[in-house]
PDB file of C-alpha atoms in Angstrom:
ATOM      1  CA  MET P  25      43.855  12.656  -3.200  1.00 89.00           C
ATOM      2  CA  HIS P  26      40.740  13.035  -5.036  1.00 93.00           C
ATOM      3  CA  LEU P  27      38.692  10.225  -6.636  1.00 95.00           C
ATOM      4  CA  ASP P  28      38.366  12.210 -10.584  1.00 94.00           C
ATOM      5  CA  LEU P  29      34.543  11.877 -11.620  1.00 93.00           C
ATOM      6  CA  ASN P  30      35.990  13.537 -15.508  1.00 91.00           C
ATOM      7  CA  TYR P  31      36.908  10.028 -16.242  1.00 92.00           C
ATOM      8  CA  ILE P  32      34.600   8.073 -15.808  1.00 91.00           C
ATOM      9  CA  PRO P  33      35.370   4.890 -13.271  1.00 94.00           C
ATOM     10  CA  ARG P  34      34.555   0.927 -14.399  1.00 95.00           C
ATOM     11  CA  TYR P  35      33.126  -1.217 -12.301  1.00 96.00           C
ATOM     12  CA  ILE P  36      34.992  -4.476 -11.477  1.00 96.00           C
ATOM     13  CA  ASN P  37      32.860  -6.335  -9.400  1.00 95.00           C
ATOM     14  CA  SER P  38      31.652  -6.372  -5.638  1.00 96.00           C
ATOM     15  CA  SER P  39      29.981  -8.257  -2.342  1.00 96.00           C
ATOM     16  CA  ILE P  40      28.825  -7.919   0.479  1.00 96.00           C
ATOM     17  CA  LYS P  41      30.466  -8.915   3.696  1.00 95.00           C
ATOM     18  CA  GLN P  42      29.614  -9.324   7.506  1.00 93.00           C
ATOM     19  CA  PHE P  43      32.365  -9.652   9.573  1.00 91.00           C
ATOM     20  CA  ALA P  44      31.834 -12.377  12.748  1.00 85.00           C
ATOM     21  CA  PRO P  45      32.641 -11.182  16.479  1.00 79.00           C
ATOM     22  CA  ASP P  46      36.304 -11.784  17.064  1.00 77.00           C
ATOM     23  CA  GLU P  47      37.234 -10.855  12.611  1.00 85.00           C
ATOM     24  CA  ARG P  48      40.089  -8.516  11.195  1.00 83.00           C
ATOM     25  CA  HIS P  49      41.172  -7.805   7.830  1.00 85.00           C
ATOM     26  CA  VAL P  50      42.854  -9.485   6.548  1.00 85.00           C
ATOM     27  CA  SER P  51      46.125  -8.326   5.755  1.00 87.00           C
ATOM     28  CA  ARG P  52      47.161  -7.274   2.047  1.00 88.00           C
ATOM     29  CA  TYR P  53      48.918  -5.667  -0.625  1.00 89.00           C
ATOM     30  CA  ASN P  54      45.527  -3.923  -2.781  1.00 86.00           C
ATOM     31  CA  ARG P  55      46.393  -5.247  -6.505  1.00 90.00           C
ATOM     32  CA  GLN P  56      42.258  -2.849  -6.923  1.00 93.00           C
ATOM     33  CA  ASN P  57      40.641  -0.019  -6.480  1.00 96.00           C
ATOM     34  CA  ILE P  58      38.089  -0.684  -3.514  1.00 96.00           C
ATOM     35  CA  LEU P  59      35.079   1.189  -2.305  1.00 97.00           C
ATOM     36  CA  ILE P  60      34.044   0.631   1.096  1.00 97.00           C
ATOM     37  CA  LEU P  61      30.099   1.283   2.655  1.00 96.00           C
ATOM     38  CA  VAL P  62      29.658   0.385   6.261  1.00 94.00           C
ATOM     39  CA  PHE P  63      26.565  -0.913   6.989  1.00 94.00           C
ATOM     40  CA  GLU P  64      27.015  -1.491  10.847  1.00 91.00           C
ATOM     41  CA  GLY P  65      29.020  -1.853  13.798  1.00 89.00           C
ATOM     42  CA  THR P  66      32.805  -0.530  13.120  1.00 88.00           C
ATOM     43  CA  LEU P  67      35.957  -1.940  10.478  1.00 90.00           C
ATOM     44  CA  GLY P  68      39.472  -1.442  11.265  1.00 88.00           C
ATOM     45  CA  PHE P  69      42.574  -1.711   9.877  1.00 90.00           C
ATOM     46  CA  GLU P  70      45.855   0.205   8.581  1.00 89.00           C
ATOM     47  CA  GLU P  71      47.071   1.350   5.621  1.00 90.00           C
ATOM     48  CA  ASP P  72      50.895   1.002   5.174  1.00 90.00           C
ATOM     49  CA  GLY P  73      50.786   1.670   8.543  1.00 87.00           C
ATOM     50  CA  GLU P  74      47.943   4.387   8.994  1.00 87.00           C
ATOM     51  CA  GLU P  75      44.939   3.668  11.340  1.00 86.00           C
ATOM     52  CA  ILE P  76      41.897   3.577   9.094  1.00 87.00           C
ATOM     53  CA  CYS P  77      38.628   3.198  11.804  1.00 86.00           C
ATOM     54  CA  LEU P  78      35.186   3.155   9.339  1.00 87.00           C
ATOM     55  CA  GLY P  79      31.613   3.595  11.074  1.00 86.00           C
ATOM     56  CA  ALA P  80      27.684   2.640   9.830  1.00 87.00           C
ATOM     57  CA  GLY P  81      27.276   5.771   7.355  1.00 88.00           C
ATOM     58  CA  GLU P  82      30.861   5.861   6.582  1.00 89.00           C
ATOM     59  CA  TYR P  83      32.378   5.385   3.000  1.00 94.00           C
ATOM     60  CA  TYR P  84      36.306   5.126   2.107  1.00 96.00           C
ATOM     61  CA  ILE P  85      37.917   4.084  -1.129  1.00 96.00           C
ATOM     62  CA  GLN P  86      40.796   2.678  -1.229  1.00 94.00           C
ATOM     63  CA  ALA P  87      43.348   3.204  -4.179  1.00 93.00           C
ATOM     64  CA  MET P  88      45.626   0.509  -5.336  1.00 93.00           C
ATOM     65  CA  GLY P  89      49.563   0.192  -4.565  1.00 92.00           C
ATOM     66  CA  HIS P  90      48.770   0.081   0.203  1.00 92.00           C
ATOM     67  CA  TRP P  91      49.819  -2.185   2.135  1.00 91.00           C
ATOM     68  CA  GLN P  92      46.594  -3.017   3.940  1.00 90.00           C
ATOM     69  CA  THR P  93      46.402  -5.099   7.558  1.00 89.00           C
ATOM     70  CA  GLY P  94      43.680  -6.253  10.007  1.00 84.00           C
ATOM     71  CA  LYS P  95      45.299  -5.311  14.005  1.00 77.00           C
ATOM     72  CA  LEU P  96      43.042  -3.046  14.565  1.00 73.00           C
ATOM     73  CA  PRO P  97      39.964  -5.633  16.018  1.00 73.00           C
ATOM     74  CA  SER P  98      36.483  -4.745  14.138  1.00 80.00           C
ATOM     75  CA  CYS P  99      33.008  -5.125  16.130  1.00 83.00           C
ATOM     76  CA  SER P 100      30.568  -6.992  13.963  1.00 85.00           C
ATOM     77  CA  PRO P 101      30.382  -4.965  10.255  1.00 91.00           C
ATOM     78  CA  ARG P 102      27.868  -5.703   7.620  1.00 94.00           C
ATOM     79  CA  TYR P 103      29.946  -2.832   4.652  1.00 96.00           C
ATOM     80  CA  CYS P 104      29.573  -3.947   0.888  1.00 97.00           C
ATOM     81  CA  PHE P 105      33.627  -3.015  -1.703  1.00 97.00           C
ATOM     82  CA  ILE P 106      33.091  -2.278  -4.982  1.00 97.00           C
ATOM     83  CA  ASN P 107      36.787  -3.249  -6.971  1.00 97.00           C
ATOM     84  CA  PHE P 108      36.741  -0.449  -9.745  1.00 97.00           C
ATOM     85  CA  SER P 109      39.102   0.944 -11.953  1.00 95.00           C
ATOM     86  CA  GLY P 110      40.060   4.651 -12.143  1.00 94.00           C
ATOM     87  CA  GLN P 111      41.916   7.965 -11.614  1.00 94.00           C
ATOM     88  CA  PHE P 112      42.638  10.408  -9.303  1.00 95.00           C
ATOM     89  CA  THR P 113      43.674  13.207  -8.255  1.00 92.00           C
ATOM     90  CA  ASP P 114      44.558  17.086  -6.380  1.00 90.00           C
ATOM     91  CA  ARG P 115      41.459  17.978  -7.269  1.00 84.00           C
ATOM     92  CA  ALA P 116      38.205  18.957  -4.811  1.00 78.00           C
ATOM     93  CA  GLU P 117      36.122  20.455  -8.546  1.00 81.00           C
ATOM     94  CA  ARG P 118      34.807  17.342 -10.083  1.00 86.00           C
ATOM     95  CA  SER P 119      35.536  14.036  -8.085  1.00 91.00           C
ATOM     96  CA  LEU P 120      35.024  12.549  -4.941  1.00 93.00           C
ATOM     97  CA  ALA P 121      36.502  12.625  -1.715  1.00 91.00           C
ATOM     98  CA  MET P 122      38.654   9.637  -0.711  1.00 93.00           C
ATOM     99  CA  ARG P 123      36.716   9.334   2.544  1.00 91.00           C
ATOM    100  CA  GLY P 124      32.971  10.109   3.459  1.00 87.00           C
ATOM    101  CA  ASP P 125      29.496  10.016   4.526  1.00 86.00           C
ATOM    102  CA  PHE P 126      27.403   8.655   2.334  1.00 89.00           C
ATOM    103  CA  ASP P 127      23.288   7.502   3.868  1.00 88.00           C
ATOM    104  CA  VAL P 128      22.459   4.149   4.490  1.00 90.00           C
ATOM    105  CA  ALA P 129      19.254   3.473   4.026  1.00 90.00           C
ATOM    106  CA  ALA P 130      19.097   5.744   0.071  1.00 92.00           C
ATOM    107  CA  LEU P 131      22.463   3.231  -1.285  1.00 95.00           C
ATOM    108  CA  GLU P 132      21.956   0.696   1.090  1.00 96.00           C
ATOM    109  CA  PRO P 133      19.108  -1.121  -0.875  1.00 96.00           C
ATOM    110  CA  ILE P 134      21.317   0.101  -4.554  1.00 97.00           C
ATOM    111  CA  CYS P 135      24.956  -1.785  -3.173  1.00 97.00           C
ATOM    112  CA  GLN P 136      22.665  -4.509  -2.487  1.00 97.00           C
ATOM    113  CA  THR P 137      20.908  -4.485  -5.801  1.00 97.00           C
ATOM    114  CA  LEU P 138      24.311  -3.785  -6.891  1.00 96.00           C
ATOM    115  CA  CYS P 139      25.464  -7.752  -5.308  1.00 96.00           C
ATOM    116  CA  ASP P 140      22.542  -8.917  -6.604  1.00 95.00           C
ATOM    117  CA  THR P 141      22.887  -8.573  -9.865  1.00 94.00           C
ATOM    118  CA  GLN P 142      27.327  -9.148 -10.332  1.00 92.00           C
ATOM    119  CA  ARG P 143      25.929 -12.886  -8.894  1.00 90.00           C
ATOM    120  CA  THR P 144      22.866 -12.930 -11.098  1.00 90.00           C
ATOM    121  CA  LEU P 145      25.624 -11.819 -14.383  1.00 85.00           C
ATOM    122  CA  THR P 146      27.876 -14.230 -13.289  1.00 82.00           C
ATOM    123  CA  LYS P 147      25.729 -16.544 -14.842  1.00 82.00           C
ATOM    124  CA  SER P 148      24.721 -15.103 -16.394  1.00 75.00           C
ATOM    125  CA  THR P 149      25.131 -14.464 -20.975  1.00 76.00           C
ATOM    126  CA  ASP P 150      23.336 -11.398 -21.328  1.00 79.00           C
ATOM    127  CA  VAL P 151      25.587  -9.058 -22.207  1.00 78.00           C
ATOM    128  CA  GLY P 152      22.443  -6.118 -20.958  1.00 81.00           C
ATOM    129  CA  MET P 153      23.888  -6.861 -17.341  1.00 86.00           C
ATOM    130  CA  VAL P 154      27.142  -5.488 -17.766  1.00 89.00           C
ATOM    131  CA  PHE P 155      26.186  -2.742 -18.575  1.00 93.00           C
ATOM    132  CA  GLU P 156      22.911  -2.692 -15.719  1.00 94.00           C
ATOM    133  CA  VAL P 157      25.464  -3.002 -12.836  1.00 95.00           C
ATOM    134  CA  GLN P 158      27.533  -0.189 -14.817  1.00 96.00           C
ATOM    135  CA  ARG P 159      24.290   1.942 -14.014  1.00 96.00           C
ATOM    136  CA  LEU P 160      24.533   0.692 -10.142  1.00 97.00           C
ATOM    137  CA  PHE P 161      27.463   1.397  -9.537  1.00 97.00           C
ATOM    138  CA  PHE P 162      26.859   5.206 -11.537  1.00 96.00           C
ATOM    139  CA  ASP P 163      24.111   5.435  -8.685  1.00 96.00           C
ATOM    140  CA  VAL P 164      26.348   5.322  -6.066  1.00 97.00           C
ATOM    141  CA  LEU P 165      29.121   7.240  -6.565  1.00 96.00           C
ATOM    142  CA  ASN P 166      26.501   9.900  -7.346  1.00 94.00           C
ATOM    143  CA  GLY P 167      23.929   9.819  -4.516  1.00 94.00           C
ATOM    144  CA  LEU P 168      28.577   9.210  -2.663  1.00 94.00           C
ATOM    145  CA  TYR P 169      28.783  12.946  -4.827  1.00 92.00           C
ATOM    146  CA  LYS P 170      25.460  15.110  -4.030  1.00 89.00           C
ATOM    147  CA  GLY P 171      26.331  13.951  -0.440  1.00 85.00           C
ATOM    148  CA  SER P 172      29.023  15.538   0.176  1.00 82.00           C
ATOM    149  CA  ILE P 173      27.442  17.826  -2.153  1.00 78.00           C
ATOM    150  CA  ASP P 174      25.078  18.285   0.482  1.00 77.00           C
ATOM    151  CA  LEU P 175      26.942  18.574   3.245  1.00 73.00           C
ATOM    152  CA  ALA P 176      28.627  21.272   2.234  1.00 72.00           C
ATOM    153  CA  GLN P 177      25.843  23.615   1.544  1.00 74.00           C
ATOM    154  CA  LYS P 178      25.241  22.838   5.535  1.00 71.00           C
ATOM    155  CA  LYS P 179      28.113  23.410   6.389  1.00 72.00           C
ATOM    156  CA  SER P 180      28.610  25.885   4.840  1.00 85.00           C
ATOM    157  CA  LEU P 181      24.894  27.560   6.571  1.00 89.00           C
ATOM    158  CA  ALA P 182      26.177  26.079   9.218  1.00 90.00           C
ATOM    159  CA  GLU P 183      28.614  28.589  10.287  1.00 91.00           C
ATOM    160  CA  ARG P 184      26.510  31.103   8.981  1.00 91.00           C
ATOM    161  CA  ILE P 185      24.441  30.592  11.239  1.00 94.00           C
ATOM    162  CA  TYR P 186      27.332  30.219  13.726  1.00 93.00           C
ATOM    163  CA  ASP P 187      29.171  33.335  12.917  1.00 92.00           C
ATOM    164  CA  TYR P 188      25.709  35.140  13.210  1.00 93.00           C
ATOM    165  CA  ILE P 189      25.175  34.360  16.854  1.00 94.00           C
ATOM    166  CA  THR P 190      28.410  35.128  17.989  1.00 93.00           C
ATOM    167  CA  GLU P 191      29.093  38.144  16.223  1.00 91.00           C
ATOM    168  CA  HIS P 192      24.592  38.978  17.567  1.00 92.00           C
ATOM    169  CA  PHE P 193      23.989  37.726  20.600  1.00 93.00           C
ATOM    170  CA  ALA P 194      23.735  40.519  22.976  1.00 91.00           C
ATOM    171  CA  ARG P 195      20.907  41.815  21.085  1.00 91.00           C
ATOM    172  CA  GLU P 196      17.271  40.326  20.854  1.00 89.00           C
ATOM    173  CA  LEU P 197      18.145  37.261  18.532  1.00 92.00           C
ATOM    174  CA  SER P 198      15.565  33.922  18.023  1.00 92.00           C
ATOM    175  CA  LEU P 199      15.020  30.836  16.322  1.00 93.00           C
ATOM    176  CA  SER P 200      11.968  32.652  13.824  1.00 93.00           C
ATOM    177  CA  VAL P 201      15.236  36.251  13.460  1.00 93.00           C
ATOM    178  CA  LEU P 202      17.616  33.140  12.136  1.00 94.00           C
ATOM    179  CA  ALA P 203      14.879  32.027  10.205  1.00 91.00           C
ATOM    180  CA  GLU P 204      13.855  35.374   8.860  1.00 90.00           C
ATOM    181  CA  ARG P 205      17.912  36.271   8.041  1.00 89.00           C
ATOM    182  CA  PHE P 206      18.846  33.299   6.467  1.00 88.00           C
ATOM    183  CA  ASN P 207      16.092  32.280   4.429  1.00 87.00           C
ATOM    184  CA  TYR P 208      14.459  28.785   5.740  1.00 87.00           C
ATOM    185  CA  SER P 209      12.361  27.052   8.876  1.00 89.00           C
ATOM    186  CA  GLU P 210      13.091  27.233  12.162  1.00 90.00           C
ATOM    187  CA  ASP P 211      13.018  23.527  11.678  1.00 89.00           C
ATOM    188  CA  HIS P 212      15.807  23.429   8.729  1.00 88.00           C
ATOM    189  CA  ILE P 213      18.226  26.292  11.075  1.00 91.00           C
ATOM    190  CA  THR P 214      18.117  23.883  13.944  1.00 92.00           C
ATOM    191  CA  ARG P 215      18.082  20.464  11.786  1.00 88.00           C
ATOM    192  CA  VAL P 216      21.411  22.061  10.448  1.00 87.00           C
ATOM    193  CA  PHE P 217      23.300  23.453  13.060  1.00 90.00           C
ATOM    194  CA  ARG P 218      22.497  20.595  14.816  1.00 88.00           C
ATOM    195  CA  SER P 219      23.878  18.112  12.247  1.00 84.00           C
ATOM    196  CA  MET P 220      27.467  19.763  12.203  1.00 83.00           C
ATOM    197  CA  TYR P 221      27.496  21.323  16.186  1.00 86.00           C
ATOM    198  CA  ARG P 222      25.520  18.826  18.469  1.00 85.00           C
ATOM    199  CA  ILE P 223      23.930  22.245  20.290  1.00 89.00           C
ATOM    200  CA  THR P 224      21.430  23.839  19.427  1.00 92.00           C
ATOM    201  CA  PRO P 225      21.345  27.775  18.148  1.00 94.00           C
ATOM    202  CA  TYR P 226      19.914  28.861  21.565  1.00 93.00           C
ATOM    203  CA  GLN P 227      21.973  26.649  23.360  1.00 94.00           C
ATOM    204  CA  TYR P 228      24.319  27.998  22.072  1.00 94.00           C
ATOM    205  CA  LEU P 229      23.475  31.382  21.472  1.00 95.00           C
ATOM    206  CA  ILE P 230      23.238  31.407  25.780  1.00 93.00           C
ATOM    207  CA  GLN P 231      26.561  30.407  25.648  1.00 93.00           C
ATOM    208  CA  CYS P 232      27.755  33.067  23.999  1.00 93.00           C
ATOM    209  CA  ARG P 233      26.062  35.277  26.586  1.00 93.00           C
ATOM    210  CA  VAL P 234      27.087  33.017  29.449  1.00 92.00           C
ATOM    211  CA  CYS P 235      30.940  33.503  28.392  1.00 90.00           C
ATOM    212  CA  TYR P 236      30.207  37.129  28.167  1.00 91.00           C
ATOM    213  CA  ALA P 237      28.510  38.302  32.023  1.00 91.00           C
ATOM    214  CA  LYS P 238      31.415  36.059  33.348  1.00 90.00           C
ATOM    215  CA  LEU P 239      33.960  39.116  31.653  1.00 86.00           C
ATOM    216  CA  LEU P 240      31.901  41.536  32.835  1.00 89.00           C
ATOM    217  CA  LEU P 241      31.323  39.851  36.118  1.00 87.00           C
ATOM    218  CA  SER P 242      34.728  40.000  37.039  1.00 83.00           C
ATOM    219  CA  SER P 243      35.264  44.522  36.448  1.00 75.00           C
ATOM    220  CA  GLU P 244      34.187  46.390  39.469  1.00 67.00           C
ATOM    221  CA  GLY P 245      30.642  48.256  39.385  1.00 73.00           C
ATOM    222  CA  MET P 246      28.165  46.179  37.324  1.00 81.00           C
ATOM    223  CA  ARG P 247      25.505  44.614  39.077  1.00 87.00           C
ATOM    224  CA  VAL P 248      23.805  41.596  38.187  1.00 89.00           C
ATOM    225  CA  SER P 249      20.521  43.418  36.006  1.00 89.00           C
ATOM    226  CA  ASP P 250      23.384  45.370  34.294  1.00 89.00           C
ATOM    227  CA  VAL P 251      25.330  42.321  32.845  1.00 91.00           C
ATOM    228  CA  ALA P 252      22.241  40.310  32.305  1.00 90.00           C
ATOM    229  CA  THR P 253      20.381  43.443  29.630  1.00 90.00           C
ATOM    230  CA  ALA P 254      24.155  44.128  28.484  1.00 91.00           C
ATOM    231  CA  CYS P 255      24.436  40.340  27.531  1.00 92.00           C
ATOM    232  CA  GLY P 256      21.151  40.532  25.609  1.00 92.00           C
ATOM    233  CA  PHE P 257      18.779  38.801  28.496  1.00 91.00           C
ATOM    234  CA  SER P 258      15.345  40.158  28.337  1.00 88.00           C
ATOM    235  CA  ASP P 259      15.807  39.641  32.515  1.00 88.00           C
ATOM    236  CA  ALA P 260      17.673  39.039  35.771  1.00 87.00           C
ATOM    237  CA  SER P 261      15.639  35.473  36.449  1.00 88.00           C
ATOM    238  CA  THR P 262      16.924  34.207  32.903  1.00 91.00           C
ATOM    239  CA  PHE P 263      19.785  35.312  33.816  1.00 90.00           C
ATOM    240  CA  TYR P 264      19.896  33.372  36.961  1.00 90.00           C
ATOM    241  CA  ARG P 265      18.419  30.147  36.162  1.00 91.00           C
ATOM    242  CA  ALA P 266      20.894  30.154  32.356  1.00 90.00           C
ATOM    243  CA  PHE P 267      23.953  31.143  34.399  1.00 89.00           C
ATOM    244  CA  MET P 268      22.945  28.408  37.321  1.00 91.00           C
ATOM    245  CA  LYS P 269      22.475  25.785  34.794  1.00 90.00           C
ATOM    246  CA  LEU P 270      25.791  26.033  32.721  1.00 88.00           C
ATOM    247  CA  GLU P 271      28.375  27.504  34.892  1.00 88.00           C
ATOM    248  CA  GLY P 272      26.258  25.500  38.669  1.00 91.00           C
ATOM    249  CA  VAL P 273      26.349  29.023  40.959  1.00 89.00           C
ATOM    250  CA  SER P 274      25.476  32.071  40.858  1.00 89.00           C
ATOM    251  CA  PRO P 275      25.782  35.473  39.493  1.00 90.00           C
ATOM    252  CA  ALA P 276      26.604  36.601  42.546  1.00 87.00           C
ATOM    253  CA  GLN P 277      28.194  34.249  44.016  1.00 87.00           C
TER     254      GLN P 277
END
């Protein structure tokens, strides 16, 4: 299920909350849609018996009509919750996923301004502020939507790099070759790949080569130097160091 952005969601109210060290999520029947954005700590609760745990930089949309309990412990979370009305869809196009990541540095100030404006609105007769809180709510949704698109693009690029290394690891392959191949800077290539796989392209390249080397070394009649060449290493000494680092034993052993 996704939040359908073909139908304009309507802001109701919002607030920023900080849990005490031993505080838990309240038990309640959810009568409104709630968007949660966690800035610090972790927020844990159960929704219709399913465990939900949100860390800093994660958002979650609680659709109305679900039972929530505070059985799971939370770790002093600081988060923003926004009550809103909206429609949901099974389509992924022009919609927002019910859960995902967001840029805390970019969206926390907007959420803070939204909540400050909401408090002022309750004491003001200025009708223009009604439109202002709605605009700020749209800014939050826009930030989440653009962030999801950026993440999808990064994932697509990271996967293409992964596939290319997997297929061509035995060739002469370097960061500069990848940068030229995918038309991005070396820093961008490394950053995108690491954000998805938690290792650099070079580290994955070495893993592929050593894994293949183990298969070749199990075959009779191949010298270590021949294995090194077949796996794409420039020389036997480089192969030896890489193999020792990953496997803890020498290729000959």
